[in-house]
Amino acid sequence: STFTPSAGSLTCTVSGQVYWANAELGSTATSFIPTAGAPVTRTAYLPVMTGANFSSWYNASGGTFVIEYTAGNDGCVPFSVSDGTSNNEFRLRYLSTQHQMFVFSGGATVAQIYDITGMSATTAKTAFAYAVNDYSVRTNGGSLANAFANDNAGELPVSVNQMRIGSNSAGSSAIN
């Protein structure tokens, strides 16, 4: 329920049993934070997919990722796939002037692809295809003449075992 008091305090009377009640300021509900009677600050949501949840679908020899996101800040990383380090990682980074796809293998940068399409809005849908010596990025469905970037050099990251949503392999540069 949404309550909008015009002045003073708001009293809510509940009948029956209520578990994990949550009242907060703002228009978006968030998950429950156990407080044990004292205020607690929420940590950033930085989801990581690992183990069989990741390995059951990830193709190490080639594939395509499609990422749709709303950028929260300049330099944020909406998506990364890695071995848990920046030595072997696919990383999409948003800048206010371009979308950047980086590929790192064995600690070396093997591909840097910049796409300037669709930069008038922070919401973007980016497709990234990968295979050995074949990387490409397309953002917001622009024409191939100005929206498709290619890089024909570079090995694939090795021992990739996780996907992060909203941050890089270190859990930094968060989209939120």
PDB file of C-alpha atoms in Angstrom:
ATOM      1  CA  SER A   1       0.000   0.000   0.000  1.00  0.00           C
ATOM      2  CA  THR A   2       1.071   3.567  -0.547  1.00  0.00           C
ATOM      3  CA  PHE A   3       0.305   6.146   2.119  1.00  0.00           C
ATOM      4  CA  THR A   4       0.619   9.870   1.543  1.00  0.00           C
ATOM      5  CA  PRO A   5       0.189  11.856   4.761  1.00  0.00           C
ATOM      6  CA  SER A   6      -0.475  15.543   4.228  1.00  0.00           C
ATOM      7  CA  ALA A   7       0.998  16.638   7.562  1.00  0.00           C
ATOM      8  CA  GLY A   8       2.058  15.267  10.917  1.00  0.00           C
ATOM      9  CA  SER A   9       2.490  11.561  11.571  1.00  0.00           C
ATOM     10  CA  LEU A  10       0.906   8.523   9.997  1.00  0.00           C
ATOM     11  CA  THR A  11      -0.612   5.777  12.109  1.00  0.00           C
ATOM     12  CA  CYS A  12      -1.288   2.405  10.525  1.00  0.00           C
ATOM     13  CA  THR A  13      -3.312  -0.191  12.414  1.00  0.00           C
ATOM     14  CA  VAL A  14      -2.934  -3.770  11.224  1.00  0.00           C
ATOM     15  CA  SER A  15      -5.144  -6.706  12.173  1.00  0.00           C
ATOM     16  CA  GLY A  16      -3.975 -10.284  11.935  1.00  0.00           C
ATOM     17  CA  GLN A  17      -0.349 -11.316  11.563  1.00  0.00           C
ATOM     18  CA  VAL A  18       2.231  -9.291   9.681  1.00  0.00           C
ATOM     19  CA  TYR A  19       5.695 -10.636   8.936  1.00  0.00           C
ATOM     20  CA  TRP A  20       8.592  -8.554   7.655  1.00  0.00           C
ATOM     21  CA  ALA A  21       6.717  -5.260   7.440  1.00  0.00           C
ATOM     22  CA  ASN A  22       8.588  -2.544   5.629  1.00  0.00           C
ATOM     23  CA  ALA A  23       7.796   1.179   5.606  1.00  0.00           C
ATOM     24  CA  GLU A  24      10.081   3.482   3.699  1.00  0.00           C
ATOM     25  CA  LEU A  25      10.316   6.843   2.057  1.00  0.00           C
ATOM     26  CA  GLY A  26      10.153   6.885  -1.738  1.00  0.00           C
ATOM     27  CA  SER A  27       8.093   5.580  -4.621  1.00  0.00           C
ATOM     28  CA  THR A  28       9.922   2.250  -5.038  1.00  0.00           C
ATOM     29  CA  ALA A  29       9.733  -0.596  -2.557  1.00  0.00           C
ATOM     30  CA  THR A  30      12.958  -2.334  -1.621  1.00  0.00           C
ATOM     31  CA  SER A  31      13.674  -5.668   0.008  1.00  0.00           C
ATOM     32  CA  PHE A  32      13.532  -6.226   3.755  1.00  0.00           C
ATOM     33  CA  ILE A  33      16.585  -5.237   5.816  1.00  0.00           C
ATOM     34  CA  PRO A  34      16.830  -6.930   9.248  1.00  0.00           C
ATOM     35  CA  THR A  35      17.687  -4.121  11.666  1.00  0.00           C
ATOM     36  CA  ALA A  36      17.682  -5.790  15.101  1.00  0.00           C
ATOM     37  CA  GLY A  37      16.295  -2.582  16.579  1.00  0.00           C
ATOM     38  CA  ALA A  38      18.910  -0.210  15.144  1.00  0.00           C
ATOM     39  CA  PRO A  39      19.064   1.660  11.824  1.00  0.00           C
ATOM     40  CA  VAL A  40      20.991  -0.128   9.067  1.00  0.00           C
ATOM     41  CA  THR A  41      22.256   1.235   5.751  1.00  0.00           C
ATOM     42  CA  ARG A  42      21.460  -0.853   2.698  1.00  0.00           C
ATOM     43  CA  THR A  43      24.450  -2.097   0.752  1.00  0.00           C
ATOM     44  CA  ALA A  44      24.397  -1.914  -3.041  1.00  0.00           C
ATOM     45  CA  TYR A  45      22.723  -4.740  -4.933  1.00  0.00           C
ATOM     46  CA  LEU A  46      25.518  -6.365  -6.925  1.00  0.00           C
ATOM     47  CA  PRO A  47      24.173  -9.704  -8.160  1.00  0.00           C
ATOM     48  CA  VAL A  48      26.652 -12.392  -9.213  1.00  0.00           C
ATOM     49  CA  MET A  49      25.756 -15.592 -11.077  1.00  0.00           C
ATOM     50  CA  THR A  50      28.221 -18.446 -10.463  1.00  0.00           C
ATOM     51  CA  GLY A  51      28.475 -22.232 -10.433  1.00  0.00           C
ATOM     52  CA  ALA A  52      26.003 -24.328 -12.418  1.00  0.00           C
ATOM     53  CA  ASN A  53      23.696 -21.320 -12.736  1.00  0.00           C
ATOM     54  CA  PHE A  54      26.389 -19.784 -14.957  1.00  0.00           C
ATOM     55  CA  SER A  55      28.186 -22.775 -16.495  1.00  0.00           C
ATOM     56  CA  SER A  56      24.944 -24.451 -17.644  1.00  0.00           C
ATOM     57  CA  TRP A  57      24.427 -21.852 -20.387  1.00  0.00           C
ATOM     58  CA  TYR A  58      27.723 -20.005 -20.951  1.00  0.00           C
ATOM     59  CA  ASN A  59      29.516 -20.930 -24.196  1.00  0.00           C
ATOM     60  CA  ALA A  60      33.278 -20.341 -23.875  1.00  0.00           C
ATOM     61  CA  SER A  61      33.886 -20.493 -27.652  1.00  0.00           C
ATOM     62  CA  GLY A  62      31.378 -17.864 -28.757  1.00  0.00           C
ATOM     63  CA  GLY A  63      27.987 -16.344 -28.271  1.00  0.00           C
ATOM     64  CA  THR A  64      25.946 -13.180 -27.863  1.00  0.00           C
ATOM     65  CA  PHE A  65      24.828 -11.189 -24.856  1.00  0.00           C
ATOM     66  CA  VAL A  66      21.981  -8.685 -25.041  1.00  0.00           C
ATOM     67  CA  ILE A  67      21.947  -6.191 -22.213  1.00  0.00           C
ATOM     68  CA  GLU A  68      19.212  -3.613 -21.645  1.00  0.00           C
ATOM     69  CA  TYR A  69      19.898  -1.071 -18.940  1.00  0.00           C
ATOM     70  CA  THR A  70      19.408   2.438 -17.666  1.00  0.00           C
ATOM     71  CA  ALA A  71      22.717   3.985 -16.755  1.00  0.00           C
ATOM     72  CA  GLY A  72      22.920   5.460 -13.295  1.00  0.00           C
ATOM     73  CA  ASN A  73      26.172   7.332 -13.607  1.00  0.00           C
ATOM     74  CA  ASP A  74      28.990   8.079 -16.008  1.00  0.00           C
ATOM     75  CA  GLY A  75      31.530   5.238 -16.013  1.00  0.00           C
ATOM     76  CA  CYS A  76      29.162   2.606 -14.627  1.00  0.00           C
ATOM     77  CA  VAL A  77      29.419  -1.048 -15.675  1.00  0.00           C
ATOM     78  CA  PRO A  78      25.998  -2.574 -16.383  1.00  0.00           C
ATOM     79  CA  PHE A  79      27.399  -6.028 -17.160  1.00  0.00           C
ATOM     80  CA  SER A  80      30.537  -8.145 -16.881  1.00  0.00           C
ATOM     81  CA  VAL A  81      31.481 -11.791 -17.348  1.00  0.00           C
ATOM     82  CA  SER A  82      34.791 -12.886 -15.843  1.00  0.00           C
ATOM     83  CA  ASP A  83      36.921 -15.309 -13.868  1.00  0.00           C
ATOM     84  CA  GLY A  84      36.427 -13.059 -10.828  1.00  0.00           C
ATOM     85  CA  THR A  85      39.288 -10.760 -11.840  1.00  0.00           C
ATOM     86  CA  SER A  86      39.853  -8.122 -14.492  1.00  0.00           C
ATOM     87  CA  ASN A  87      42.493 -10.371 -16.111  1.00  0.00           C
ATOM     88  CA  ASN A  88      39.834 -12.386 -18.002  1.00  0.00           C
ATOM     89  CA  GLU A  89      36.685 -10.385 -18.496  1.00  0.00           C
ATOM     90  CA  PHE A  90      34.045  -9.102 -20.914  1.00  0.00           C
ATOM     91  CA  ARG A  91      32.954  -5.667 -19.646  1.00  0.00           C
ATOM     92  CA  LEU A  92      30.360  -3.203 -20.918  1.00  0.00           C
ATOM     93  CA  ARG A  93      30.872   0.363 -19.672  1.00  0.00           C
ATOM     94  CA  TYR A  94      28.594   3.347 -20.129  1.00  0.00           C
ATOM     95  CA  LEU A  95      29.953   6.843 -20.631  1.00  0.00           C
ATOM     96  CA  SER A  96      27.757   9.818 -21.453  1.00  0.00           C
ATOM     97  CA  THR A  97      29.452   9.961 -24.867  1.00  0.00           C
ATOM     98  CA  GLN A  98      29.671   6.253 -25.748  1.00  0.00           C
ATOM     99  CA  HIS A  99      29.102   2.623 -24.861  1.00  0.00           C
ATOM    100  CA  GLN A 100      32.390   0.748 -24.482  1.00  0.00           C
ATOM    101  CA  MET A 101      32.949  -2.996 -24.678  1.00  0.00           C
ATOM    102  CA  PHE A 102      36.244  -4.284 -23.321  1.00  0.00           C
ATOM    103  CA  VAL A 103      37.656  -7.797 -23.597  1.00  0.00           C
ATOM    104  CA  PHE A 104      40.561  -8.819 -21.358  1.00  0.00           C
ATOM    105  CA  SER A 105      42.401 -12.138 -21.734  1.00  0.00           C
ATOM    106  CA  GLY A 106      45.411 -13.189 -19.678  1.00  0.00           C
ATOM    107  CA  GLY A 107      45.686  -9.666 -18.253  1.00  0.00           C
ATOM    108  CA  ALA A 108      45.918  -8.036 -21.698  1.00  0.00           C
ATOM    109  CA  THR A 109      43.299  -5.837 -23.347  1.00  0.00           C
ATOM    110  CA  VAL A 110      42.435  -7.756 -26.524  1.00  0.00           C
ATOM    111  CA  ALA A 111      39.463  -5.681 -27.691  1.00  0.00           C
ATOM    112  CA  GLN A 112      38.118  -2.197 -27.054  1.00  0.00           C
ATOM    113  CA  ILE A 113      35.000  -1.349 -29.005  1.00  0.00           C
ATOM    114  CA  TYR A 114      33.343   2.056 -28.769  1.00  0.00           C
ATOM    115  CA  ASP A 115      29.805   2.671 -29.971  1.00  0.00           C
ATOM    116  CA  ILE A 116      28.398   6.214 -29.950  1.00  0.00           C
ATOM    117  CA  THR A 117      24.877   5.252 -31.031  1.00  0.00           C
ATOM    118  CA  GLY A 118      21.884   6.210 -28.913  1.00  0.00           C
ATOM    119  CA  MET A 119      23.733   8.457 -26.517  1.00  0.00           C
ATOM    120  CA  SER A 120      20.879  10.950 -26.184  1.00  0.00           C
ATOM    121  CA  ALA A 121      19.273   8.673 -23.585  1.00  0.00           C
ATOM    122  CA  THR A 122      20.746   6.753 -20.668  1.00  0.00           C
ATOM    123  CA  THR A 123      18.547   3.744 -21.463  1.00  0.00           C
ATOM    124  CA  ALA A 124      20.237   1.427 -23.933  1.00  0.00           C
ATOM    125  CA  LYS A 125      19.951  -2.050 -25.380  1.00  0.00           C
ATOM    126  CA  THR A 126      23.347  -3.375 -26.408  1.00  0.00           C
ATOM    127  CA  ALA A 127      24.130  -6.646 -28.170  1.00  0.00           C
ATOM    128  CA  PHE A 128      27.658  -7.999 -27.849  1.00  0.00           C
ATOM    129  CA  ALA A 129      28.840 -10.989 -29.923  1.00  0.00           C
ATOM    130  CA  TYR A 130      32.099 -12.790 -29.227  1.00  0.00           C
ATOM    131  CA  ALA A 131      34.308 -15.465 -30.749  1.00  0.00           C
ATOM    132  CA  VAL A 132      38.082 -15.795 -31.114  1.00  0.00           C
ATOM    133  CA  ASN A 133      39.331 -12.826 -33.145  1.00  0.00           C
ATOM    134  CA  ASP A 134      35.755 -11.677 -33.738  1.00  0.00           C
ATOM    135  CA  TYR A 135      34.000  -9.182 -31.460  1.00  0.00           C
ATOM    136  CA  SER A 136      31.135  -6.859 -32.336  1.00  0.00           C
ATOM    137  CA  VAL A 137      28.800  -4.465 -30.559  1.00  0.00           C
ATOM    138  CA  ARG A 138      25.560  -2.815 -31.617  1.00  0.00           C
ATOM    139  CA  THR A 139      23.552  -0.409 -29.462  1.00  0.00           C
ATOM    140  CA  ASN A 140      19.937   0.767 -29.685  1.00  0.00           C
ATOM    141  CA  GLY A 141      19.280  -0.779 -33.095  1.00  0.00           C
ATOM    142  CA  GLY A 142      21.029   1.897 -35.124  1.00  0.00           C
ATOM    143  CA  SER A 143      21.984   1.303 -38.731  1.00  0.00           C
ATOM    144  CA  LEU A 144      25.075  -0.769 -39.447  1.00  0.00           C
ATOM    145  CA  ALA A 145      26.829   2.256 -40.874  1.00  0.00           C
ATOM    146  CA  ASN A 146      26.997   4.046 -37.523  1.00  0.00           C
ATOM    147  CA  ALA A 147      25.946   1.578 -34.858  1.00  0.00           C
ATOM    148  CA  PHE A 148      28.036  -1.488 -35.456  1.00  0.00           C
ATOM    149  CA  ALA A 149      31.579  -1.679 -34.169  1.00  0.00           C
ATOM    150  CA  ASN A 150      33.929  -4.576 -34.839  1.00  0.00           C
ATOM    151  CA  ASP A 151      37.264  -5.778 -33.584  1.00  0.00           C
ATOM    152  CA  ASN A 152      38.906  -8.651 -35.481  1.00  0.00           C
ATOM    153  CA  ALA A 153      41.731  -9.389 -33.093  1.00  0.00           C
ATOM    154  CA  GLY A 154      42.021 -11.040 -29.723  1.00  0.00           C
ATOM    155  CA  GLU A 155      41.730 -14.226 -27.775  1.00  0.00           C
ATOM    156  CA  LEU A 156      38.749 -14.994 -25.567  1.00  0.00           C
ATOM    157  CA  PRO A 157      38.911 -14.629 -21.793  1.00  0.00           C
ATOM    158  CA  VAL A 158      39.844 -17.923 -20.104  1.00  0.00           C
ATOM    159  CA  SER A 159      38.375 -19.677 -17.058  1.00  0.00           C
ATOM    160  CA  VAL A 160      35.313 -17.441 -17.120  1.00  0.00           C
ATOM    161  CA  ASN A 161      32.992 -18.575 -14.322  1.00  0.00           C
ATOM    162  CA  GLN A 162      30.681 -15.726 -13.334  1.00  0.00           C
ATOM    163  CA  MET A 163      28.410 -12.963 -14.557  1.00  0.00           C
ATOM    164  CA  ARG A 164      27.870  -9.735 -12.664  1.00  0.00           C
ATOM    165  CA  ILE A 165      24.863  -7.557 -13.259  1.00  0.00           C
ATOM    166  CA  GLY A 166      25.463  -3.901 -12.534  1.00  0.00           C
ATOM    167  CA  SER A 167      29.198  -3.962 -11.770  1.00  0.00           C
ATOM    168  CA  ASN A 168      32.612  -5.065 -12.989  1.00  0.00           C
ATOM    169  CA  SER A 169      34.526  -8.161 -11.857  1.00  0.00           C
ATOM    170  CA  ALA A 170      35.600  -6.438  -8.629  1.00  0.00           C
ATOM    171  CA  GLY A 171      32.064  -5.372  -7.741  1.00  0.00           C
ATOM    172  CA  SER A 172      32.884  -1.706  -8.368  1.00  0.00           C
ATOM    173  CA  SER A 173      31.742   0.874 -10.949  1.00  0.00           C
ATOM    174  CA  ALA A 174      28.186  -0.013  -9.966  1.00  0.00           C
ATOM    175  CA  ILE A 175      25.326   1.016 -12.203  1.00  0.00           C
ATOM    176  CA  ASN A 176      23.282   2.137  -9.198  1.00  0.00           C
TER     177      ASN A 176
END
